[in-house]
Amino acid sequence: MLVASNRGPYRFDPEADGSFRAHPGGGGLSSALRPLLGDPGVEAHWIAAAVTDGDRAAVRAGAVHAPDLDLVLLDLDPDLARLHYEVVSNQVLWFLFHGMFDLVHRPRFDHDFREAWAAYTAVNQAFADAITTHAPHGDVVLVQDYQLALVPGMVTDARPDLRVVAFLHTPFCGPTSARVLPTDVAESLLGSLTRVPVGFHTDRWARAYAASAREILGTASDPPTFVAPLGPDAAHLAEVADSAAARAALAELDAVVHDRRVILRIDRLEPSKNIVRGFAAFDRLLELHPEWRTTVTFVALLNPSREALPEYLAYRDEVTRAVDAVNARWATSAWQPIVCDTRDDFAGSIAALERYDVLLVNPLRDGLNLVAKEGPLCNRRDGVVVLSPEAGAYAELQEAVVEVHPYDVEQAAAALHRALAMAPDERAERAARLRTLAAARSPRTWLDDLRRTAGA
Ligand code: G6P
């Protein structure tokens, strides 16, 4: 089995003695798949881009050695890699799939975009070449996500013997949005993807993709799709929750929040996560319901992300201003309404998941949102999940969550109040149901679905 993804399962940092150490990489995909590597029957080769300076140095030193798999990192030309990742993948495809364009102003497909599109194509070709070089005859190839959308077509052309499936961890847009792309670009992307079965976390994105493919390619029938939601790795979560690092993080959090109720969110610092409206809803909650002043703390664990992009830097500033405004309005000498932490600390996140009374997950649109499933498995307080129907996970969890409208701040404030004020027996009932629903899928069932679709 060969996995290809832009961000790999490990990143490499140089040590003082000149060697390189492999650290588990970020991102839901690699944390989901890493624990399975080395399981009986999961003999994996993984091809990814060298993303950090440490990764590139490790490639050049011949020091890319992962503990449990055969890893190849591609040392791409930095300009090509930047245009592929920042411009086409993140400024165009990510924005399109998450419905984030303000179409009066963006996107503008000019000469610079054409250069970026050529770079996207070249990087996809580099991945395809690496796959065809490394994959033995008849191998299963699992191509991950929107950064590699041209790879399925390229690989299938070069090596018809390979059994390729693609999986998109993002939402997909419908035909009206797909038509925003330059016609040849939309045709190339969909023309490539439709050569192989494409998986999604929920049926809604699969249907949007099929409708876009029919319209853009002018085909009468639906392309092959499958739905395979990812689930949390319960054993790994339990192990981390028991670790000394998580215990220390929980003690640190308790010292900040004391016995107050906790509203928690854990997100990449990412515009599609709708962080600012979440704070606006909290502000409105405090305005409407004085009983929550001083008795609730909003803990926001926000990991900085894609900081080379001006959109993300601007959003980070907006988030900071929103936090400051709410705190300036409501703080007392003994209570800080919003506590925001931008350290990337997995054990700390798991500890916070144990402690929440309300988990707020209100994205504009989200392929899945694994935190919405991890939360119920880690939580020890019958916490309520307040979830946007625009997150893929909603399809599986809806019967036991409190729904939050991502754009309706009044409704969101009411949803937070409802969650905080919920009677203990209803909380317990919903939490129990959520644990069952969230545990229904795992990294293993997800991977098995991909491999079965590939005919493995
Ligand atoms: C999302 C995408 C992944 C991506 C991750 C982190 O989950 O679906 O493909 O790896 O975000 O984003 P980054 O740009 O840092 O890799």
Tab-separated table of C-alpha atoms and ligand atoms in Angstrom:
chain	number	residue	atom	x	y	z
A	1	MET	CA	0.000	0.000	0.000
A	2	LEU	CA	1.268	3.434	-0.872
A	3	VAL	CA	-0.069	6.643	0.677
A	4	ALA	CA	0.556	10.036	-0.915
A	5	SER	CA	-0.188	13.290	0.871
A	6	ASN	CA	1.255	16.774	0.802
A	7	ARG	CA	1.965	16.866	4.545
A	8	GLY	CA	3.646	13.715	5.738
A	9	PRO	CA	3.287	11.684	8.928
A	10	TYR	CA	6.563	12.956	10.409
A	11	ARG	CA	8.502	16.179	10.354
A	12	PHE	CA	12.246	16.181	10.866
A	13	ASP	CA	14.221	18.438	13.179
A	14	PRO	CA	18.004	18.601	13.345
A	15	GLU	CA	19.623	17.531	16.622
A	16	ALA	CA	22.750	19.078	18.135
A	17	ASP	CA	24.881	16.084	16.992
A	18	GLY	CA	23.914	16.606	13.329
A	19	SER	CA	21.389	13.770	13.227
A	20	PHE	CA	17.657	14.265	12.597
A	21	ARG	CA	14.776	13.332	14.813
A	22	ALA	CA	11.341	12.346	13.403
A	23	HIS	CA	8.440	14.031	15.205
A	24	PRO	CA	4.841	13.033	14.575
A	25	GLY	CA	3.493	15.576	12.096
A	26	GLY	CA	0.340	17.632	12.566
A	27	GLY	CA	-2.942	17.230	10.739
A	28	GLY	CA	-5.815	14.815	11.228
A	29	LEU	CA	-4.819	12.462	8.442
A	30	SER	CA	-1.359	11.624	9.679
A	31	SER	CA	-2.420	11.297	13.305
A	32	ALA	CA	-5.162	8.944	12.178
A	33	LEU	CA	-2.992	6.773	9.996
A	34	ARG	CA	0.275	6.757	11.943
A	35	PRO	CA	-0.899	4.374	14.669
A	36	LEU	CA	-2.039	1.838	12.064
A	37	LEU	CA	1.277	1.696	10.303
A	38	GLY	CA	3.067	-1.452	11.271
A	39	ASP	CA	-0.223	-3.253	12.122
A	40	PRO	CA	-0.362	-6.717	10.584
A	41	GLY	CA	-1.341	-6.318	6.950
A	42	VAL	CA	-0.560	-2.595	6.851
A	43	GLU	CA	2.803	-2.400	5.200
A	44	ALA	CA	2.951	1.180	4.061
A	45	HIS	CA	5.059	3.330	1.849
A	46	TRP	CA	4.316	6.998	2.173
A	47	ILE	CA	5.249	9.804	-0.213
A	48	ALA	CA	4.950	13.396	1.010
A	49	ALA	CA	6.519	16.793	0.389
A	50	ALA	CA	9.432	18.025	2.473
A	51	VAL	CA	7.512	20.861	4.097
A	52	THR	CA	9.806	22.367	6.745
A	53	ASP	CA	13.447	23.495	6.537
A	54	GLY	CA	14.281	20.524	8.783
A	55	ASP	CA	12.552	18.155	6.337
A	56	ARG	CA	14.557	19.537	3.413
A	57	ALA	CA	17.829	19.289	5.343
A	58	ALA	CA	16.971	15.701	6.321
A	59	VAL	CA	16.339	14.768	2.673
A	60	ARG	CA	19.653	16.286	1.615
A	61	ALA	CA	21.465	14.455	4.425
A	62	GLY	CA	19.808	11.157	3.456
A	63	ALA	CA	18.336	11.054	6.965
A	64	VAL	CA	14.612	10.548	6.308
A	65	HIS	CA	13.985	7.463	8.418
A	66	ALA	CA	10.570	6.911	9.968
A	67	PRO	CA	10.157	4.334	12.729
A	68	ASP	CA	7.291	2.354	11.219
A	69	LEU	CA	7.137	2.894	7.484
A	70	ASP	CA	9.085	3.492	4.344
A	71	LEU	CA	8.889	7.268	3.934
A	72	VAL	CA	9.931	9.297	0.902
A	73	LEU	CA	9.954	13.083	1.195
A	74	LEU	CA	10.091	15.060	-2.041
A	75	ASP	CA	12.532	17.967	-1.910
A	76	LEU	CA	10.595	20.190	-4.306
A	77	ASP	CA	11.802	23.434	-5.804
A	78	PRO	CA	10.841	26.008	-3.111
A	79	ASP	CA	9.161	28.407	-5.562
A	80	LEU	CA	7.119	25.645	-7.153
A	81	ALA	CA	6.221	24.261	-3.737
A	82	ARG	CA	5.117	27.684	-2.515
A	83	LEU	CA	2.912	28.357	-5.547
A	84	HIS	CA	1.445	24.853	-5.367
A	85	TYR	CA	0.710	24.956	-1.625
A	86	GLU	CA	-0.024	28.584	-0.844
A	87	VAL	CA	-1.654	29.836	-4.021
A	88	VAL	CA	-3.520	27.021	-5.770
A	89	SER	CA	-4.104	24.639	-2.842
A	90	ASN	CA	-4.819	27.060	-0.031
A	91	GLN	CA	-5.821	30.397	-1.564
A	92	VAL	CA	-7.939	28.919	-4.338
A	93	LEU	CA	-9.092	25.314	-3.760
A	94	TRP	CA	-9.424	25.553	0.039
A	95	PHE	CA	-11.374	28.817	-0.260
A	96	LEU	CA	-13.586	27.410	-3.009
A	97	PHE	CA	-14.404	24.134	-1.250
A	98	HIS	CA	-15.186	25.938	2.019
A	99	GLY	CA	-17.308	28.621	0.348
A	100	MET	CA	-15.044	31.439	1.589
A	101	PHE	CA	-14.681	33.615	-1.506
A	102	ASP	CA	-16.083	37.137	-1.503
A	103	LEU	CA	-16.744	36.894	-5.243
A	104	VAL	CA	-16.889	40.626	-5.909
A	105	HIS	CA	-13.166	40.764	-5.192
A	106	ARG	CA	-11.713	37.278	-5.226
A	107	PRO	CA	-10.547	35.144	-6.924
A	108	ARG	CA	-8.886	36.837	-9.874
A	109	PHE	CA	-7.305	34.379	-12.275
A	110	ASP	CA	-4.597	36.465	-13.886
A	111	HIS	CA	-1.161	35.812	-15.334
A	112	ASP	CA	0.282	35.111	-11.859
A	113	PHE	CA	-2.360	32.481	-11.282
A	114	ARG	CA	-1.333	30.746	-14.508
A	115	GLU	CA	2.215	30.516	-13.173
A	116	ALA	CA	0.865	29.054	-9.926
A	117	TRP	CA	-1.295	26.587	-11.845
A	118	ALA	CA	1.779	25.434	-13.794
A	119	ALA	CA	3.537	24.939	-10.440
A	120	TYR	CA	0.565	22.972	-9.058
A	121	THR	CA	0.699	20.753	-12.131
A	122	ALA	CA	4.479	20.281	-11.820
A	123	VAL	CA	4.271	19.346	-8.127
A	124	ASN	CA	1.454	16.895	-8.841
A	125	GLN	CA	3.613	15.428	-11.619
A	126	ALA	CA	6.526	15.061	-9.177
A	127	PHE	CA	4.246	13.118	-6.815
A	128	ALA	CA	2.918	10.993	-9.679
A	129	ASP	CA	6.472	10.212	-10.839
A	130	ALA	CA	7.512	9.223	-7.312
A	131	ILE	CA	4.445	6.985	-6.999
A	132	THR	CA	5.037	5.233	-10.312
A	133	THR	CA	8.702	4.742	-9.391
A	134	HIS	CA	8.006	3.261	-5.954
A	135	ALA	CA	4.771	1.303	-6.400
A	136	PRO	CA	5.157	-2.404	-7.180
A	137	HIS	CA	2.937	-3.937	-9.861
A	138	GLY	CA	-0.762	-3.912	-8.884
A	139	ASP	CA	-0.189	-1.944	-5.667
A	140	VAL	CA	-2.939	0.010	-3.903
A	141	VAL	CA	-2.320	3.780	-4.000
A	142	LEU	CA	-4.228	6.068	-1.629
A	143	VAL	CA	-4.011	9.702	-2.797
A	144	GLN	CA	-4.959	12.190	-0.091
A	145	ASP	CA	-6.622	15.547	-0.478
A	146	TYR	CA	-6.960	18.593	-2.680
A	147	GLN	CA	-3.246	19.390	-2.904
A	148	LEU	CA	-2.853	16.302	-5.143
A	149	ALA	CA	-6.007	16.400	-7.280
A	150	LEU	CA	-4.158	15.880	-10.588
A	151	VAL	CA	-2.256	12.833	-9.309
A	152	PRO	CA	-5.004	10.217	-9.884
A	153	GLY	CA	-5.186	11.007	-13.602
A	154	MET	CA	-1.415	11.178	-14.040
A	155	VAL	CA	-0.793	7.892	-12.225
A	156	THR	CA	-3.619	6.058	-13.950
A	157	ASP	CA	-2.267	7.134	-17.357
A	158	ALA	CA	1.275	6.039	-16.569
A	159	ARG	CA	0.502	2.859	-14.629
A	160	PRO	CA	-2.893	1.327	-15.403
A	161	ASP	CA	-1.927	-1.667	-13.233
A	162	LEU	CA	-2.116	0.389	-10.008
A	163	ARG	CA	-5.317	0.446	-7.952
A	164	VAL	CA	-5.732	4.113	-7.144
A	165	VAL	CA	-8.335	5.716	-4.903
A	166	ALA	CA	-8.457	9.353	-3.842
A	167	PHE	CA	-9.846	10.768	-0.616
A	168	LEU	CA	-10.772	14.417	-0.037
A	169	HIS	CA	-10.775	15.447	3.634
A	170	THR	CA	-12.414	18.753	2.745
A	171	PRO	CA	-15.960	19.551	1.692
A	172	PHE	CA	-16.574	19.787	-2.052
A	173	CYS	CA	-18.374	22.662	-3.737
A	174	GLY	CA	-21.393	22.400	-5.985
A	175	PRO	CA	-21.457	23.251	-9.708
A	176	THR	CA	-22.136	26.986	-9.276
A	177	SER	CA	-18.917	27.390	-7.297
A	178	ALA	CA	-16.948	24.948	-9.441
A	179	ARG	CA	-17.710	27.188	-12.427
A	180	VAL	CA	-15.746	29.985	-10.725
A	181	LEU	CA	-12.536	28.152	-11.671
A	182	PRO	CA	-11.101	28.795	-15.137
A	183	THR	CA	-12.791	26.267	-17.409
A	184	ASP	CA	-9.634	24.325	-18.257
A	185	VAL	CA	-8.595	24.189	-14.591
A	186	ALA	CA	-11.986	22.837	-13.488
A	187	GLU	CA	-11.890	20.301	-16.330
A	188	SER	CA	-8.379	19.159	-15.421
A	189	LEU	CA	-9.159	18.750	-11.714
A	190	LEU	CA	-12.427	16.905	-12.231
A	191	GLY	CA	-11.123	15.028	-15.251
A	192	SER	CA	-8.319	13.624	-13.075
A	193	LEU	CA	-10.366	12.852	-9.962
A	194	THR	CA	-13.157	11.113	-11.860
A	195	ARG	CA	-10.698	8.529	-13.213
A	196	VAL	CA	-10.712	6.857	-9.777
A	197	PRO	CA	-13.157	6.357	-6.898
A	198	VAL	CA	-13.137	9.467	-4.708
A	199	GLY	CA	-14.021	9.258	-1.019
A	200	PHE	CA	-15.496	11.868	1.317
A	201	HIS	CA	-16.316	12.056	5.021
A	202	THR	CA	-19.985	12.584	4.311
A	203	ASP	CA	-22.528	11.990	1.598
A	204	ARG	CA	-23.213	15.699	1.177
A	205	TRP	CA	-19.723	16.428	-0.176
A	206	ALA	CA	-19.865	13.330	-2.398
A	207	ARG	CA	-23.109	14.572	-3.954
A	208	ALA	CA	-21.731	18.088	-4.500
A	209	TYR	CA	-18.640	16.609	-6.154
A	210	ALA	CA	-20.714	14.333	-8.418
A	211	ALA	CA	-22.946	17.247	-9.458
A	212	SER	CA	-19.879	19.415	-10.215
A	213	ALA	CA	-18.271	16.629	-12.223
A	214	ARG	CA	-21.416	16.077	-14.302
A	215	GLU	CA	-21.776	19.762	-15.054
A	216	ILE	CA	-18.112	20.587	-15.739
A	217	LEU	CA	-17.355	17.440	-17.735
A	218	GLY	CA	-20.778	17.276	-19.415
A	219	THR	CA	-21.250	13.647	-18.427
A	220	ALA	CA	-24.638	12.075	-17.877
A	221	SER	CA	-23.764	9.675	-15.081
A	222	ASP	CA	-22.210	10.160	-11.651
A	223	PRO	CA	-18.481	9.500	-11.210
A	224	PRO	CA	-17.506	6.787	-8.695
A	225	THR	CA	-17.619	8.025	-5.106
A	226	PHE	CA	-17.713	6.477	-1.644
A	227	VAL	CA	-18.360	7.767	1.850
A	228	ALA	CA	-15.945	6.760	4.612
A	229	PRO	CA	-15.984	9.012	7.674
A	230	LEU	CA	-12.858	8.984	9.775
A	231	GLY	CA	-13.247	8.161	13.450
A	232	PRO	CA	-11.060	8.849	16.470
A	233	ASP	CA	-8.361	6.496	17.702
A	234	ALA	CA	-9.892	5.760	21.112
A	235	ALA	CA	-6.925	3.748	22.433
A	236	HIS	CA	-4.450	6.469	21.516
A	237	LEU	CA	-6.628	9.172	23.089
A	238	ALA	CA	-6.841	7.156	26.327
A	239	GLU	CA	-3.088	6.653	26.344
A	240	VAL	CA	-2.407	10.377	25.892
A	241	ALA	CA	-5.032	11.277	28.513
A	242	ASP	CA	-3.116	9.096	31.014
A	243	SER	CA	0.245	10.664	30.226
A	244	ALA	CA	2.154	12.863	32.654
A	245	ALA	CA	1.984	15.704	30.113
A	246	ALA	CA	-1.824	15.574	29.997
A	247	ARG	CA	-2.108	15.349	33.800
A	248	ALA	CA	0.116	18.429	34.133
A	249	ALA	CA	-1.880	20.293	31.475
A	250	LEU	CA	-5.142	19.500	33.273
A	251	ALA	CA	-3.736	20.799	36.562
A	252	GLU	CA	-2.634	23.961	34.753
A	253	LEU	CA	-6.117	24.402	33.259
A	254	ASP	CA	-7.826	23.781	36.619
A	255	ALA	CA	-5.669	26.493	38.155
A	256	VAL	CA	-7.036	28.926	35.548
A	257	VAL	CA	-10.713	27.962	35.438
A	258	HIS	CA	-11.174	26.684	39.037
A	259	ASP	CA	-14.680	25.258	39.402
A	260	ARG	CA	-16.242	27.367	36.646
A	261	ARG	CA	-18.074	25.934	33.673
A	262	VAL	CA	-15.890	25.661	30.564
A	263	ILE	CA	-16.882	26.353	26.978
A	264	LEU	CA	-14.055	24.915	24.862
A	265	ARG	CA	-13.035	25.160	21.244
A	266	ILE	CA	-9.965	23.542	19.662
A	267	ASP	CA	-9.145	24.563	16.111
A	268	ARG	CA	-6.433	25.485	13.717
A	269	LEU	CA	-6.398	29.281	13.541
A	270	GLU	CA	-8.359	29.064	10.335
A	271	PRO	CA	-11.055	31.334	8.843
A	272	SER	CA	-13.370	28.417	7.974
A	273	LYS	CA	-13.559	27.530	11.670
A	274	ASN	CA	-15.635	30.684	12.332
A	275	ILE	CA	-13.782	31.556	15.532
A	276	VAL	CA	-14.730	35.245	15.614
A	277	ARG	CA	-18.493	34.609	15.438
A	278	GLY	CA	-18.046	32.091	18.254
A	279	PHE	CA	-16.684	34.886	20.456
A	280	ALA	CA	-19.480	37.210	19.300
A	281	ALA	CA	-22.002	34.575	20.418
A	282	PHE	CA	-20.260	34.308	23.809
A	283	ASP	CA	-20.367	38.091	24.152
A	284	ARG	CA	-24.106	38.056	23.428
A	285	LEU	CA	-24.589	35.185	25.895
A	286	LEU	CA	-22.985	37.239	28.670
A	287	GLU	CA	-25.124	40.226	27.708
A	288	LEU	CA	-28.399	38.270	27.752
A	289	HIS	CA	-27.669	35.995	30.704
A	290	PRO	CA	-25.928	37.709	33.619
A	291	GLU	CA	-25.812	34.369	35.473
A	292	TRP	CA	-22.962	33.240	33.231
A	293	ARG	CA	-20.798	36.270	33.983
A	294	THR	CA	-17.900	35.103	36.190
A	295	THR	CA	-19.266	31.538	36.206
A	296	VAL	CA	-18.167	30.423	32.709
A	297	THR	CA	-14.747	30.548	31.048
A	298	PHE	CA	-14.363	30.209	27.293
A	299	VAL	CA	-11.118	28.300	26.642
A	300	ALA	CA	-9.916	28.611	23.041
A	301	LEU	CA	-6.985	26.421	21.978
A	302	LEU	CA	-6.017	27.786	18.586
A	303	ASN	CA	-3.075	26.428	16.623
A	304	PRO	CA	-1.481	28.929	14.252
A	305	SER	CA	-1.784	27.691	10.672
A	306	ARG	CA	-0.680	28.688	7.139
A	307	GLU	CA	0.871	31.891	8.429
A	308	ALA	CA	2.532	32.728	5.121
A	309	LEU	CA	-0.905	33.649	3.785
A	310	PRO	CA	-2.115	37.227	4.390
A	311	GLU	CA	-5.699	35.969	4.805
A	312	TYR	CA	-4.637	33.835	7.765
A	313	LEU	CA	-2.540	36.580	9.377
A	314	ALA	CA	-5.430	39.025	9.051
A	315	TYR	CA	-7.783	36.469	10.547
A	316	ARG	CA	-5.419	35.878	13.438
A	317	ASP	CA	-5.481	39.636	14.157
A	318	GLU	CA	-9.271	39.635	13.990
A	319	VAL	CA	-9.414	36.753	16.472
A	320	THR	CA	-7.061	38.594	18.842
A	321	ARG	CA	-9.157	41.761	18.642
A	322	ALA	CA	-12.357	39.808	19.297
A	323	VAL	CA	-10.830	38.149	22.390
A	324	ASP	CA	-9.548	41.485	23.691
A	325	ALA	CA	-12.910	43.181	23.154
A	326	VAL	CA	-14.883	40.518	25.040
A	327	ASN	CA	-12.339	40.437	27.856
A	328	ALA	CA	-12.248	44.257	28.090
A	329	ARG	CA	-16.030	44.356	28.308
A	330	TRP	CA	-16.689	41.657	30.885
A	331	ALA	CA	-13.538	40.749	32.848
A	332	THR	CA	-13.467	41.191	36.607
A	333	SER	CA	-10.412	41.223	38.842
A	334	ALA	CA	-10.889	37.491	39.443
A	335	TRP	CA	-12.258	36.302	36.076
A	336	GLN	CA	-10.986	36.399	32.511
A	337	PRO	CA	-13.929	35.499	30.235
A	338	ILE	CA	-11.860	34.144	27.293
A	339	VAL	CA	-8.577	32.323	27.802
A	340	CYS	CA	-6.828	31.846	24.504
A	341	ASP	CA	-3.810	29.565	24.054
A	342	THR	CA	-1.956	29.274	20.743
A	343	ARG	CA	0.570	26.627	21.791
A	344	ASP	CA	0.366	23.503	19.654
A	345	ASP	CA	0.114	20.957	22.468
A	346	PHE	CA	-1.685	17.675	21.776
A	347	ALA	CA	-1.598	16.435	25.397
A	348	GLY	CA	-2.932	19.824	26.536
A	349	SER	CA	-5.773	19.553	24.023
A	350	ILE	CA	-6.738	16.087	25.260
A	351	ALA	CA	-6.689	17.351	28.854
A	352	ALA	CA	-8.987	20.243	27.896
A	353	LEU	CA	-11.360	17.805	26.170
A	354	GLU	CA	-11.718	15.988	29.513
A	355	ARG	CA	-12.728	19.209	31.232
A	356	TYR	CA	-15.277	20.932	28.965
A	357	ASP	CA	-18.943	21.440	29.840
A	358	VAL	CA	-19.677	22.696	26.320
A	359	LEU	CA	-17.619	21.978	23.203
A	360	LEU	CA	-18.257	24.607	20.522
A	361	VAL	CA	-17.684	23.458	16.934
A	362	ASN	CA	-19.264	26.068	14.641
A	363	PRO	CA	-17.371	25.996	11.319
A	364	LEU	CA	-18.623	27.720	8.183
A	365	ARG	CA	-17.986	24.415	6.449
A	366	ASP	CA	-15.727	21.531	7.453
A	367	GLY	CA	-14.933	18.221	5.753
A	368	LEU	CA	-15.435	16.281	9.001
A	369	ASN	CA	-14.129	17.910	12.225
A	370	LEU	CA	-12.509	15.121	14.189
A	371	VAL	CA	-12.498	17.175	17.422
A	372	ALA	CA	-16.313	16.863	17.519
A	373	LYS	CA	-15.817	13.082	17.789
A	374	GLU	CA	-12.709	13.088	19.981
A	375	GLY	CA	-14.421	15.355	22.526
A	376	PRO	CA	-17.135	12.914	23.625
A	377	LEU	CA	-14.585	10.077	23.955
A	378	CYS	CA	-12.287	12.126	26.221
A	379	ASN	CA	-14.793	14.171	28.211
A	380	ARG	CA	-15.490	13.324	31.873
A	381	ARG	CA	-18.240	15.864	32.673
A	382	ASP	CA	-21.151	14.870	30.433
A	383	GLY	CA	-20.202	17.822	28.249
A	384	VAL	CA	-22.579	19.020	25.548
A	385	VAL	CA	-21.382	19.286	21.936
A	386	VAL	CA	-22.678	22.383	20.145
A	387	LEU	CA	-22.174	21.563	16.486
A	388	SER	CA	-22.643	23.288	13.134
A	389	PRO	CA	-24.609	21.290	10.545
A	390	GLU	CA	-21.943	22.453	8.082
A	391	ALA	CA	-19.389	20.098	9.664
A	392	GLY	CA	-19.279	16.664	8.053
A	393	ALA	CA	-19.442	15.022	11.504
A	394	TYR	CA	-22.947	16.446	11.967
A	395	ALA	CA	-24.371	13.706	9.744
A	396	GLU	CA	-23.256	11.100	12.289
A	397	LEU	CA	-23.721	13.005	15.561
A	398	GLN	CA	-26.825	15.117	14.952
A	399	GLU	CA	-29.260	13.251	17.176
A	400	ALA	CA	-27.173	13.960	20.314
A	401	VAL	CA	-25.776	17.472	19.732
A	402	VAL	CA	-27.163	20.971	20.121
A	403	GLU	CA	-27.194	22.534	16.680
A	404	VAL	CA	-25.480	25.882	16.137
A	405	HIS	CA	-26.028	28.028	13.070
A	406	PRO	CA	-22.621	29.260	11.883
A	407	TYR	CA	-23.824	32.695	10.736
A	408	ASP	CA	-26.699	33.373	13.179
A	409	VAL	CA	-25.019	34.838	16.249
A	410	GLU	CA	-28.327	35.223	18.138
A	411	GLN	CA	-29.100	31.554	17.597
A	412	ALA	CA	-25.538	30.626	18.584
A	413	ALA	CA	-25.841	32.559	21.874
A	414	ALA	CA	-29.138	30.747	22.552
A	415	ALA	CA	-27.488	27.394	21.719
A	416	LEU	CA	-24.668	28.083	24.191
A	417	HIS	CA	-27.209	29.029	26.854
A	418	ARG	CA	-29.234	25.904	26.189
A	419	ALA	CA	-26.117	23.739	26.490
A	420	LEU	CA	-24.958	25.410	29.713
A	421	ALA	CA	-28.409	25.285	31.304
A	422	MET	CA	-29.242	21.704	30.293
A	423	ALA	CA	-30.479	19.459	33.105
A	424	PRO	CA	-27.964	16.855	34.326
A	425	ASP	CA	-29.991	13.827	33.214
A	426	GLU	CA	-30.356	15.162	29.661
A	427	ARG	CA	-26.633	15.957	29.560
A	428	ALA	CA	-25.797	12.432	30.715
A	429	GLU	CA	-28.134	10.858	28.181
A	430	ARG	CA	-26.727	12.896	25.297
A	431	ALA	CA	-23.118	12.321	26.373
A	432	ALA	CA	-23.659	8.554	26.493
A	433	ARG	CA	-25.251	8.598	23.054
A	434	LEU	CA	-22.439	10.760	21.698
A	435	ARG	CA	-19.815	8.338	22.992
A	436	THR	CA	-21.474	5.528	21.048
A	437	LEU	CA	-21.889	7.577	17.876
A	438	ALA	CA	-18.346	8.982	18.019
A	439	ALA	CA	-16.813	5.537	18.559
A	440	ALA	CA	-18.683	3.957	15.646
A	441	ARG	CA	-15.822	4.706	13.267
A	442	SER	CA	-12.052	4.530	13.751
A	443	PRO	CA	-8.913	5.078	11.695
A	444	ARG	CA	-8.956	1.341	11.025
A	445	THR	CA	-12.518	1.247	9.599
A	446	TRP	CA	-11.671	4.304	7.488
A	447	LEU	CA	-8.531	2.707	6.079
A	448	ASP	CA	-10.280	-0.618	5.493
A	449	ASP	CA	-12.966	1.207	3.480
A	450	LEU	CA	-10.325	2.829	1.278
A	451	ARG	CA	-8.501	-0.422	0.733
A	452	ARG	CA	-11.710	-2.328	0.013
A	453	THR	CA	-12.699	0.348	-2.535
A	454	ALA	CA	-9.299	-0.069	-4.169
A	455	GLY	CA	-9.932	-3.799	-4.395
A	456	ALA	CA	-7.302	-4.808	-1.830
B	1	G6P	C1	-6.822	19.969	6.578
B	1	G6P	C2	-6.510	19.360	5.225
B	1	G6P	C3	-5.211	18.586	5.257
B	1	G6P	C4	-4.103	19.468	5.819
B	1	G6P	C5	-4.503	19.987	7.209
B	1	G6P	C6	-3.461	20.937	7.816
B	1	G6P	O1	-7.171	18.978	7.487
B	1	G6P	O2	-7.583	18.549	4.796
B	1	G6P	O3	-4.854	18.184	3.945
B	1	G6P	O4	-2.878	18.776	5.904
B	1	G6P	O5	-5.719	20.698	7.086
B	1	G6P	O6	-3.203	21.975	6.928
B	1	G6P	P1	-1.737	22.239	6.338
B	1	G6P	O7	-1.944	23.242	5.259
B	1	G6P	O8	-0.985	22.784	7.518
B	1	G6P	O9	-1.176	20.941	5.860
